């Protein structure tokens, strides 16, 4: 049989299709319209309730879906008070941001009702969600790199931050602080104004960096001795107030000489603490344990030294990083700018020159008064050799055993009246010729006719025979530095 041409067959099929469809148009209403579904994004965990969230600048999200069309509009009602009906708002937005007012307990609430309408006029069921809101009080704490302390003298610093989880704009841009000795019934005074003393009344301090919430409180000689507590408070716009406290021991000024313990361990204490007990009586003198570390801000150390007419600072056998870091401040204590009384320094340290980590050469030459290059490197001192006093009234130093903590000095100038002690002639290093190294020097020299500002000893006195070392310390303090001792 012969097949018809393909083109004729296709044409016949198209004609048949056209005849079957006719000219009728599709009527959407002939298909049932499915209702849209509205959803609120915040939902509680199954079987639980929502945790409170911040009242400030809260954003709520919703959505709607329609299986056979699209959502044309939303209807939203947000009640902010129980029992007070909120009006419905028609919107095409899918979120809103609101800030609420809290009650006296710092609480607020939002009851969201939501419905939507699709493009064919069908409405969803109304869904609702109760959202508890609250004010989060600010937080105060030390910044991460702050070195806390548990004792001080009359000065101290505090570096802190204040943070509000509701947002920085909800928190005050200042804090109020006071010591436990203050009359908290007095109105706070701004920092820097006359009478703004935190030991007497509350003081207002503006944040140093409002964006970060950071601030620093500096107490310049304002801390009365005894157990002290600093209180810092900050508030927010919802009237929540946070109080942060720090308690420490504020030590009193007991003696004209401050002993600065810069030797790690306890071996040194028998001698040096015993010397102070002998001069001022047990418990009658002041101690600064700088071996535990320098204060967070070095100006605190300088102001502490300035509370005493004289400082007796000693180190161990090795170089002290604390002494090196504080050298400039010690120089300011001994040779202060106008307006400050010069202090007196008795420094005992064998690692001031010729070793890694020693203080800057300028401090050694200008403040201590001898060359930064050792005349005799570190050496042993046998118990059979004495350090001879070079000025009338200076007792000889006797040693109780061989020690390696010694270095020979040379004065920064040719004035021989700077030298105070010199070891007896001996071969202190077996590979070197015998010598008589100088181990104590004063600045300025005795020929100036005045007391010294600084006396430096480069042997460890804790290896001296106790009675000999005590006699030498008393003579150096009173005769060379002019300190009045009991």
Tab-separated table of C-alpha atoms in Angstrom:
chain	number	residue	atom	x	y	z
A	1	UNK	CA	0.000	0.000	0.000
A	2	UNK	CA	1.267	3.474	-0.780
A	3	UNK	CA	1.768	5.798	2.283
A	4	UNK	CA	0.432	9.411	2.175
A	5	UNK	CA	3.048	12.174	2.192
A	6	UNK	CA	4.260	13.247	5.664
A	7	UNK	CA	3.304	16.896	5.134
A	8	UNK	CA	-0.345	15.943	4.379
A	9	UNK	CA	-0.536	13.785	7.484
A	10	UNK	CA	0.767	16.614	9.765
A	11	UNK	CA	-1.679	19.120	8.302
A	12	UNK	CA	-4.605	16.791	8.894
A	13	UNK	CA	-3.574	16.346	12.539
A	14	UNK	CA	-3.369	20.078	13.166
A	15	UNK	CA	-6.817	20.590	11.674
A	16	UNK	CA	-8.245	17.922	13.910
A	17	UNK	CA	-6.671	19.558	16.999
A	18	UNK	CA	-8.058	22.941	16.086
A	19	UNK	CA	-11.501	21.486	15.580
A	20	UNK	CA	-11.360	19.821	19.001
A	21	UNK	CA	-10.259	22.991	20.990
A	22	UNK	CA	-12.568	25.456	19.515
A	23	UNK	CA	-12.246	29.176	20.606
A	24	UNK	CA	-13.048	28.870	24.340
A	25	UNK	CA	-10.625	30.694	26.847
A	26	UNK	CA	-9.419	29.295	30.222
A	27	UNK	CA	-11.348	30.513	33.282
A	28	UNK	CA	-9.073	30.549	36.399
A	29	UNK	CA	-12.092	30.639	38.667
A	30	UNK	CA	-13.042	27.256	37.370
A	31	UNK	CA	-10.107	25.841	39.382
A	32	UNK	CA	-10.476	25.941	43.219
A	33	UNK	CA	-8.091	28.529	44.826
A	34	UNK	CA	-5.931	27.262	47.631
A	35	UNK	CA	-5.517	29.588	50.580
A	36	UNK	CA	-2.080	31.069	51.264
A	37	UNK	CA	-0.099	30.231	54.403
A	38	UNK	CA	1.409	32.892	56.703
A	39	UNK	CA	4.460	32.235	58.886
A	40	UNK	CA	6.301	34.164	61.615
A	41	UNK	CA	9.998	33.356	61.696
A	42	UNK	CA	10.405	33.340	65.492
A	43	UNK	CA	9.019	30.166	67.017
A	44	UNK	CA	9.625	28.535	70.391
A	45	UNK	CA	11.369	25.186	70.702
A	46	UNK	CA	9.073	22.204	70.763
A	47	UNK	CA	7.439	21.982	74.147
A	48	UNK	CA	9.196	25.129	75.376
A	49	UNK	CA	8.963	28.893	75.394
A	50	UNK	CA	11.046	31.612	73.825
A	51	UNK	CA	13.908	33.110	75.797
A	52	UNK	CA	13.589	36.870	76.263
A	53	UNK	CA	15.293	38.998	73.652
A	54	UNK	CA	16.343	42.648	73.662
A	55	UNK	CA	13.723	45.340	73.705
A	56	UNK	CA	15.860	47.703	71.637
A	57	UNK	CA	15.807	47.901	67.834
A	58	UNK	CA	14.184	44.490	67.485
A	59	UNK	CA	13.494	43.262	63.935
A	60	UNK	CA	10.634	40.821	63.309
A	61	UNK	CA	10.400	38.774	60.097
A	62	UNK	CA	7.455	37.008	58.469
A	63	UNK	CA	6.595	35.362	55.166
A	64	UNK	CA	3.736	33.915	53.170
A	65	UNK	CA	3.436	31.215	50.531
A	66	UNK	CA	0.704	30.368	48.003
A	67	UNK	CA	0.819	27.073	46.126
A	68	UNK	CA	-1.285	28.241	43.187
A	69	UNK	CA	-0.408	31.906	42.978
A	70	UNK	CA	1.416	34.501	44.990
A	71	UNK	CA	0.959	36.521	48.192
A	72	UNK	CA	-0.272	40.001	47.441
A	73	UNK	CA	-0.407	41.613	50.890
A	74	UNK	CA	0.213	41.021	54.593
A	75	UNK	CA	-1.885	42.100	57.542
A	76	UNK	CA	0.123	42.657	60.726
A	77	UNK	CA	-0.862	43.598	64.272
A	78	UNK	CA	1.760	43.944	67.044
A	79	UNK	CA	0.481	44.397	70.572
A	80	UNK	CA	2.993	45.969	72.974
A	81	UNK	CA	0.839	45.911	76.117
A	82	UNK	CA	-1.334	43.181	77.503
A	83	UNK	CA	-5.033	43.786	76.983
A	84	UNK	CA	-4.589	46.705	74.591
A	85	UNK	CA	-5.594	45.736	71.059
A	86	UNK	CA	-3.225	46.950	68.360
A	87	UNK	CA	-4.525	48.073	64.955
A	88	UNK	CA	-3.961	45.989	61.849
A	89	UNK	CA	-1.582	47.299	59.209
A	90	UNK	CA	-1.607	46.301	55.557
A	91	UNK	CA	1.853	45.998	54.029
A	92	UNK	CA	3.891	44.260	51.356
A	93	UNK	CA	7.022	44.295	53.593
A	94	UNK	CA	8.215	41.105	55.247
A	95	UNK	CA	9.843	42.657	58.338
A	96	UNK	CA	9.691	45.577	60.714
A	97	UNK	CA	12.092	47.024	63.297
A	98	UNK	CA	10.741	48.363	66.573
A	99	UNK	CA	12.015	49.602	69.944
A	100	UNK	CA	9.866	49.048	73.021
A	101	UNK	CA	9.485	50.737	76.378
A	102	UNK	CA	10.251	48.541	79.362
A	103	UNK	CA	8.402	48.469	82.664
A	104	UNK	CA	9.960	49.055	86.073
A	105	UNK	CA	11.328	45.515	86.032
A	106	UNK	CA	12.989	46.057	82.644
A	107	UNK	CA	10.478	43.877	80.753
A	108	UNK	CA	8.434	44.394	77.615
A	109	UNK	CA	6.471	42.192	75.218
A	110	UNK	CA	5.362	41.820	71.635
A	111	UNK	CA	2.330	39.793	70.511
A	112	UNK	CA	2.478	39.504	66.723
A	113	UNK	CA	-0.588	38.517	64.709
A	114	UNK	CA	-0.194	37.887	61.008
A	115	UNK	CA	-2.363	36.995	58.009
A	116	UNK	CA	-1.864	37.325	54.257
A	117	UNK	CA	-3.955	37.541	51.072
A	118	UNK	CA	-3.152	35.959	47.739
A	119	UNK	CA	-3.633	37.308	44.219
A	120	UNK	CA	-7.116	35.788	43.939
A	121	UNK	CA	-8.372	37.311	47.186
A	122	UNK	CA	-8.065	34.293	49.475
A	123	UNK	CA	-6.934	34.917	53.064
A	124	UNK	CA	-4.690	32.756	55.207
A	125	UNK	CA	-5.395	31.675	58.724
A	126	UNK	CA	-4.216	34.190	61.333
A	127	UNK	CA	-1.064	33.074	63.123
A	128	UNK	CA	0.319	34.651	66.303
A	129	UNK	CA	3.442	34.556	68.389
A	130	UNK	CA	4.178	36.012	71.816
A	131	UNK	CA	7.760	37.265	72.111
A	132	UNK	CA	9.082	38.175	75.580
A	133	UNK	CA	11.396	41.179	75.621
A	134	UNK	CA	13.667	42.551	78.306
A	135	UNK	CA	16.372	45.087	79.002
A	136	UNK	CA	19.858	43.660	79.425
A	137	UNK	CA	21.791	45.695	82.021
A	138	UNK	CA	25.250	46.946	80.992
A	139	UNK	CA	28.395	44.993	81.817
A	140	UNK	CA	31.633	46.418	83.294
A	141	UNK	CA	34.953	44.591	83.429
A	142	UNK	CA	38.692	45.046	82.964
A	143	UNK	CA	40.010	45.165	79.400
A	144	UNK	CA	41.777	41.965	78.342
A	145	UNK	CA	45.369	43.265	78.591
A	146	UNK	CA	44.963	44.902	81.997
A	147	UNK	CA	47.216	43.642	84.823
A	148	UNK	CA	45.138	43.350	87.963
A	149	UNK	CA	46.658	43.924	91.404
A	150	UNK	CA	45.889	43.042	95.001
A	151	UNK	CA	47.879	45.748	96.778
A	152	UNK	CA	49.116	49.250	96.080
A	153	UNK	CA	50.164	52.422	97.833
A	154	UNK	CA	48.374	55.744	97.310
A	155	UNK	CA	48.158	55.552	93.503
A	156	UNK	CA	46.637	53.031	91.106
A	157	UNK	CA	45.052	52.798	87.669
A	158	UNK	CA	42.097	50.820	86.319
A	159	UNK	CA	41.474	50.172	82.609
A	160	UNK	CA	37.956	48.941	81.947
A	161	UNK	CA	35.168	48.695	79.412
A	162	UNK	CA	31.401	49.022	79.655
A	163	UNK	CA	29.151	47.089	77.277
A	164	UNK	CA	25.397	46.976	76.767
A	165	UNK	CA	24.022	43.961	74.908
A	166	UNK	CA	21.034	46.061	73.856
A	167	UNK	CA	23.379	48.328	71.913
A	168	UNK	CA	25.858	51.034	72.807
A	169	UNK	CA	23.378	53.838	72.209
A	170	UNK	CA	21.184	52.569	75.036
A	171	UNK	CA	23.980	53.004	77.625
A	172	UNK	CA	25.154	56.186	79.337
A	173	UNK	CA	28.291	57.751	77.860
A	174	UNK	CA	29.849	58.087	81.319
A	175	UNK	CA	30.442	56.068	84.476
A	176	UNK	CA	30.418	57.070	88.130
A	177	UNK	CA	33.093	55.790	90.500
A	178	UNK	CA	34.060	56.175	94.155
A	179	UNK	CA	36.091	54.529	96.899
A	180	UNK	CA	34.505	52.985	99.961
A	181	UNK	CA	35.571	56.018	102.009
A	182	UNK	CA	33.351	58.377	99.968
A	183	UNK	CA	30.065	59.911	101.065
A	184	UNK	CA	27.790	58.415	98.415
A	185	UNK	CA	24.935	60.752	99.388
A	186	UNK	CA	26.834	63.631	97.803
A	187	UNK	CA	26.084	64.478	94.188
A	188	UNK	CA	28.758	63.256	91.742
A	189	UNK	CA	31.223	65.812	90.392
A	190	UNK	CA	32.773	65.626	86.915
A	191	UNK	CA	36.337	64.364	86.895
A	192	UNK	CA	38.850	67.197	86.963
A	193	UNK	CA	36.645	69.685	88.796
A	194	UNK	CA	37.765	71.009	92.214
A	195	UNK	CA	36.676	68.620	94.932
A	196	UNK	CA	36.204	65.667	92.571
A	197	UNK	CA	38.011	63.235	94.852
A	198	UNK	CA	36.693	59.639	94.719
A	199	UNK	CA	37.878	59.074	98.280
A	200	UNK	CA	35.387	61.743	99.401
A	201	UNK	CA	32.472	61.637	96.939
A	202	UNK	CA	31.334	60.009	93.653
A	203	UNK	CA	33.067	61.220	90.492
A	204	UNK	CA	31.732	61.198	86.920
A	205	UNK	CA	34.055	59.902	84.226
A	206	UNK	CA	33.163	60.146	80.529
A	207	UNK	CA	33.997	57.134	78.386
A	208	UNK	CA	37.348	57.564	76.672
A	209	UNK	CA	36.037	55.768	73.566
A	210	UNK	CA	32.212	55.636	73.433
A	211	UNK	CA	32.292	53.291	70.425
A	212	UNK	CA	34.335	50.712	72.338
A	213	UNK	CA	32.994	51.623	75.774
A	214	UNK	CA	36.543	51.866	77.172
A	215	UNK	CA	37.623	54.135	80.008
A	216	UNK	CA	40.522	54.525	82.434
A	217	UNK	CA	40.358	55.592	86.060
A	218	UNK	CA	43.574	57.049	87.489
A	219	UNK	CA	43.884	57.520	91.246
A	220	UNK	CA	46.792	59.888	91.833
A	221	UNK	CA	47.682	59.612	95.510
A	222	UNK	CA	43.998	59.524	96.428
A	223	UNK	CA	43.825	56.075	98.044
A	224	UNK	CA	43.663	56.044	101.856
A	225	UNK	CA	45.507	53.124	103.434
A	226	UNK	CA	43.609	50.018	104.492
A	227	UNK	CA	41.427	47.519	102.654
A	228	UNK	CA	39.886	49.556	99.839
A	229	UNK	CA	37.053	48.904	97.410
A	230	UNK	CA	36.502	50.838	94.208
A	231	UNK	CA	32.930	50.884	92.904
A	232	UNK	CA	32.122	51.783	89.293
A	233	UNK	CA	28.553	52.089	88.094
A	234	UNK	CA	26.918	52.686	84.727
A	235	UNK	CA	23.251	52.936	83.728
A	236	UNK	CA	21.207	52.564	80.570
A	237	UNK	CA	18.126	54.272	79.176
A	238	UNK	CA	15.869	51.679	80.791
A	239	UNK	CA	17.227	52.773	84.195
A	240	UNK	CA	19.130	49.539	84.814
A	241	UNK	CA	22.327	50.153	86.789
A	242	UNK	CA	25.340	47.856	86.964
A	243	UNK	CA	27.948	48.070	89.714
A	244	UNK	CA	31.468	46.673	89.394
A	245	UNK	CA	33.763	46.467	92.431
A	246	UNK	CA	37.438	45.697	93.033
A	247	UNK	CA	38.921	45.227	96.504
A	248	UNK	CA	42.618	45.379	97.389
A	249	UNK	CA	45.038	46.377	100.140
A	250	UNK	CA	46.271	49.968	100.141
A	251	UNK	CA	49.526	49.936	102.079
A	252	UNK	CA	50.459	52.804	104.400
A	253	UNK	CA	53.707	54.779	104.279
A	254	UNK	CA	55.472	53.454	107.394
A	255	UNK	CA	59.075	54.575	106.914
A	256	UNK	CA	61.189	57.149	105.133
A	257	UNK	CA	62.877	54.331	103.185
A	258	UNK	CA	60.885	52.134	100.792
A	259	UNK	CA	62.453	48.690	100.306
A	260	UNK	CA	61.936	47.502	96.696
A	261	UNK	CA	62.305	43.716	96.533
A	262	UNK	CA	63.374	42.906	92.960
A	263	UNK	CA	64.862	39.472	93.624
A	264	UNK	CA	62.921	36.363	92.633
A	265	UNK	CA	62.713	33.788	95.435
A	266	UNK	CA	63.138	34.050	99.181
A	267	UNK	CA	66.903	33.758	99.768
A	268	UNK	CA	67.311	37.542	99.831
A	269	UNK	CA	64.659	38.144	102.455
A	270	UNK	CA	66.675	37.023	105.449
A	271	UNK	CA	69.238	39.762	104.923
A	272	UNK	CA	67.360	42.688	103.344
A	273	UNK	CA	64.154	42.333	105.325
A	274	UNK	CA	66.270	41.750	108.418
A	275	UNK	CA	68.115	45.024	107.765
A	276	UNK	CA	64.837	46.949	107.625
A	277	UNK	CA	63.582	45.174	110.757
A	278	UNK	CA	66.778	46.212	112.509
A	279	UNK	CA	66.441	49.868	111.485
A	280	UNK	CA	62.673	50.422	111.820
A	281	UNK	CA	61.500	47.450	113.852
A	282	UNK	CA	59.434	44.502	112.594
A	283	UNK	CA	56.348	45.746	110.798
A	284	UNK	CA	57.567	49.330	110.941
A	285	UNK	CA	58.739	49.761	107.330
A	286	UNK	CA	57.310	49.804	103.820
A	287	UNK	CA	57.864	47.161	101.136
A	288	UNK	CA	57.259	47.162	97.374
A	289	UNK	CA	57.523	43.650	95.898
A	290	UNK	CA	58.343	44.627	92.338
A	291	UNK	CA	59.591	41.069	91.731
A	292	UNK	CA	55.899	40.204	91.341
A	293	UNK	CA	55.752	42.544	88.344
A	294	UNK	CA	55.498	46.218	87.513
A	295	UNK	CA	52.140	48.005	87.775
A	296	UNK	CA	49.873	48.185	84.743
A	297	UNK	CA	50.933	51.782	84.135
A	298	UNK	CA	54.470	52.822	85.083
A	299	UNK	CA	53.401	56.251	86.315
A	300	UNK	CA	51.884	54.368	89.280
A	301	UNK	CA	55.360	53.175	90.232
A	302	UNK	CA	56.812	56.681	89.946
A	303	UNK	CA	54.089	58.176	92.136
A	304	UNK	CA	54.649	55.376	94.644
A	305	UNK	CA	58.380	56.076	94.845
A	306	UNK	CA	57.687	59.777	95.332
A	307	UNK	CA	55.761	59.025	98.519
A	308	UNK	CA	59.105	58.146	100.149
A	309	UNK	CA	62.207	60.328	100.732
A	310	UNK	CA	64.469	57.352	99.906
A	311	UNK	CA	64.258	54.070	98.001
A	312	UNK	CA	66.395	50.995	98.724
A	313	UNK	CA	66.124	48.859	95.544
A	314	UNK	CA	67.930	45.530	95.238
A	315	UNK	CA	67.983	42.781	92.597
A	316	UNK	CA	69.280	39.221	92.347
A	317	UNK	CA	72.394	38.096	90.512
A	318	UNK	CA	70.916	38.376	87.023
A	319	UNK	CA	69.735	41.382	85.058
A	320	UNK	CA	66.305	42.591	86.118
A	321	UNK	CA	63.872	43.365	83.276
A	322	UNK	CA	61.799	45.322	85.780
A	323	UNK	CA	64.700	47.584	86.711
A	324	UNK	CA	65.515	48.105	83.022
A	325	UNK	CA	61.884	48.991	82.227
A	326	UNK	CA	61.637	51.383	85.170
A	327	UNK	CA	65.038	53.075	84.661
A	328	UNK	CA	63.607	56.281	83.179
A	329	UNK	CA	61.127	56.583	86.047
A	330	UNK	CA	63.837	56.030	88.641
A	331	UNK	CA	65.845	58.795	86.963
A	332	UNK	CA	62.824	61.098	87.273
A	333	UNK	CA	62.553	60.170	90.953
A	334	UNK	CA	66.217	60.977	91.632
A	335	UNK	CA	66.493	63.950	89.265
A	336	UNK	CA	62.911	65.254	89.006
A	337	UNK	CA	61.545	68.194	87.012
A	338	UNK	CA	60.718	71.425	88.797
A	339	UNK	CA	58.011	71.109	91.408
A	340	UNK	CA	59.060	67.715	92.795
A	341	UNK	CA	61.375	66.942	95.694
A	342	UNK	CA	64.422	64.886	94.627
A	343	UNK	CA	64.471	61.353	95.980
A	344	UNK	CA	67.408	59.330	97.284
A	345	UNK	CA	68.338	55.957	95.793
A	346	UNK	CA	70.368	53.089	97.243
A	347	UNK	CA	70.650	50.526	94.442
A	348	UNK	CA	72.223	47.102	95.005
A	349	UNK	CA	72.594	45.086	91.805
A	350	UNK	CA	75.514	43.162	90.276
A	351	UNK	CA	73.988	43.078	86.770
A	352	UNK	CA	73.859	46.754	85.840
A	353	UNK	CA	76.559	46.743	83.159
A	354	UNK	CA	78.093	44.300	80.718
A	355	UNK	CA	75.143	41.883	80.606
A	356	UNK	CA	72.131	41.407	78.365
A	357	UNK	CA	69.020	43.076	79.759
A	358	UNK	CA	70.873	45.677	81.811
A	359	UNK	CA	69.392	49.188	82.208
A	360	UNK	CA	70.100	51.738	79.446
A	361	UNK	CA	73.661	53.135	79.433
A	362	UNK	CA	72.337	56.677	79.809
A	363	UNK	CA	70.718	55.728	83.118
A	364	UNK	CA	73.961	54.168	84.357
A	365	UNK	CA	76.172	57.122	83.445
A	366	UNK	CA	73.854	60.055	84.115
A	367	UNK	CA	71.851	58.865	87.127
A	368	UNK	CA	74.180	56.359	88.797
A	369	UNK	CA	77.419	58.094	87.805
A	370	UNK	CA	79.703	55.362	86.437
A	371	UNK	CA	80.675	54.005	83.034
A	372	UNK	CA	78.395	51.498	81.299
A	373	UNK	CA	81.401	49.281	80.519
A	374	UNK	CA	82.596	47.048	83.390
A	375	UNK	CA	86.124	47.471	84.683
A	376	UNK	CA	85.992	43.886	85.932
A	377	UNK	CA	83.395	41.420	84.643
A	378	UNK	CA	81.394	39.164	86.946
A	379	UNK	CA	83.676	37.487	89.480
A	380	UNK	CA	83.830	35.354	92.617
A	381	UNK	CA	84.466	36.976	95.989
A	382	UNK	CA	86.046	34.587	98.462
A	383	UNK	CA	85.087	34.854	102.103
A	384	UNK	CA	88.697	35.755	102.968
A	385	UNK	CA	88.531	39.082	101.104
A	386	UNK	CA	86.917	42.298	102.261
A	387	UNK	CA	85.349	45.230	100.487
A	388	UNK	CA	87.166	48.153	102.022
A	389	UNK	CA	85.355	51.383	102.835
A	390	UNK	CA	87.018	54.322	101.059
A	391	UNK	CA	85.454	57.130	103.106
A	392	UNK	CA	85.663	57.797	106.818
A	393	UNK	CA	82.819	56.132	108.662
A	394	UNK	CA	82.199	53.438	106.060
A	395	UNK	CA	82.671	50.005	107.686
A	396	UNK	CA	84.419	47.272	105.740
A	397	UNK	CA	82.237	44.604	104.134
A	398	UNK	CA	82.876	40.972	105.068
A	399	UNK	CA	81.408	38.078	103.065
A	400	UNK	CA	80.050	34.784	104.340
A	401	UNK	CA	80.961	32.621	101.338
A	402	UNK	CA	82.088	32.558	97.718
A	403	UNK	CA	79.693	34.421	95.451
A	404	UNK	CA	79.591	35.143	91.725
A	405	UNK	CA	77.448	38.230	92.088
A	406	UNK	CA	79.949	41.011	91.646
A	407	UNK	CA	81.140	43.396	88.934
A	408	UNK	CA	83.853	46.028	88.993
A	409	UNK	CA	82.949	49.641	88.182
A	410	UNK	CA	84.764	52.701	86.931
A	411	UNK	CA	83.449	56.201	87.594
A	412	UNK	CA	82.065	58.108	84.612
A	413	UNK	CA	84.693	60.802	85.274
A	414	UNK	CA	88.079	60.928	86.955
A	415	UNK	CA	86.737	62.158	90.289
A	416	UNK	CA	87.945	59.544	92.745
A	417	UNK	CA	85.648	60.811	95.516
A	418	UNK	CA	82.795	58.975	93.813
A	419	UNK	CA	84.166	55.598	94.939
A	420	UNK	CA	82.855	54.161	98.195
A	421	UNK	CA	84.015	50.524	98.325
A	422	UNK	CA	86.902	48.628	96.745
A	423	UNK	CA	87.743	44.953	97.072
A	424	UNK	CA	91.076	43.813	98.432
A	425	UNK	CA	93.800	42.880	95.953
A	426	UNK	CA	93.115	39.383	94.574
A	427	UNK	CA	93.010	37.275	91.400
A	428	UNK	CA	89.196	37.241	91.167
A	429	UNK	CA	89.205	35.529	87.783
A	430	UNK	CA	91.890	32.841	87.509
A	431	UNK	CA	92.648	33.686	83.889
A	432	UNK	CA	93.160	37.387	84.583
A	433	UNK	CA	95.702	39.427	86.499
A	434	UNK	CA	94.942	40.250	90.095
A	435	UNK	CA	92.950	43.431	90.611
A	436	UNK	CA	91.185	45.652	93.145
A	437	UNK	CA	87.755	46.350	91.559
A	438	UNK	CA	85.521	49.135	92.803
A	439	UNK	CA	82.107	47.805	93.889
A	440	UNK	CA	80.297	50.911	95.181
A	441	UNK	CA	80.041	54.449	93.863
A	442	UNK	CA	78.037	57.568	94.672
A	443	UNK	CA	76.672	60.342	92.492
A	444	UNK	CA	77.455	63.217	92.782
A	445	UNK	CA	80.931	62.757	94.261
A	446	UNK	CA	81.710	63.546	97.871
A	447	UNK	CA	83.799	66.523	96.695
A	448	UNK	CA	80.564	68.310	95.766
A	449	UNK	CA	79.984	68.909	99.471
A	450	UNK	CA	76.429	67.555	99.327
A	451	UNK	CA	74.786	64.258	100.070
A	452	UNK	CA	74.592	61.802	97.194
A	453	UNK	CA	71.454	61.427	95.110
A	454	UNK	CA	72.275	57.818	94.237
A	455	UNK	CA	74.542	55.177	95.727
A	456	UNK	CA	75.137	52.004	93.727
A	457	UNK	CA	76.590	48.744	95.043
A	458	UNK	CA	77.498	45.991	92.570
A	459	UNK	CA	77.859	43.047	94.936
A	460	UNK	CA	74.961	41.141	96.492
A	461	UNK	CA	74.760	42.284	100.090
A	462	UNK	CA	72.706	39.204	101.001
A	463	UNK	CA	76.012	37.255	100.818
A	464	UNK	CA	77.631	39.547	103.364
A	465	UNK	CA	78.103	38.667	106.992
A	466	UNK	CA	74.803	40.002	108.444
A	467	UNK	CA	76.292	42.429	110.971
A	468	UNK	CA	78.766	43.750	108.406
A	469	UNK	CA	76.082	44.231	105.750
A	470	UNK	CA	73.730	45.958	108.187
A	471	UNK	CA	76.444	48.404	109.270
A	472	UNK	CA	77.249	49.196	105.629
A	473	UNK	CA	73.594	49.810	104.704
A	474	UNK	CA	73.087	52.127	107.668
A	475	UNK	CA	76.214	54.089	106.768
A	476	UNK	CA	75.303	54.377	103.080
A	477	UNK	CA	71.778	55.575	103.879
A	478	UNK	CA	72.656	58.059	106.590
A	479	UNK	CA	76.215	59.174	105.826
A	480	UNK	CA	76.180	59.183	102.018
A	481	UNK	CA	72.496	59.792	101.173
A	482	UNK	CA	71.574	61.892	104.195
A	483	UNK	CA	68.558	59.813	105.247
A	484	UNK	CA	67.612	60.355	108.868
A	485	UNK	CA	67.345	56.911	110.492
A	486	UNK	CA	65.843	56.009	113.875
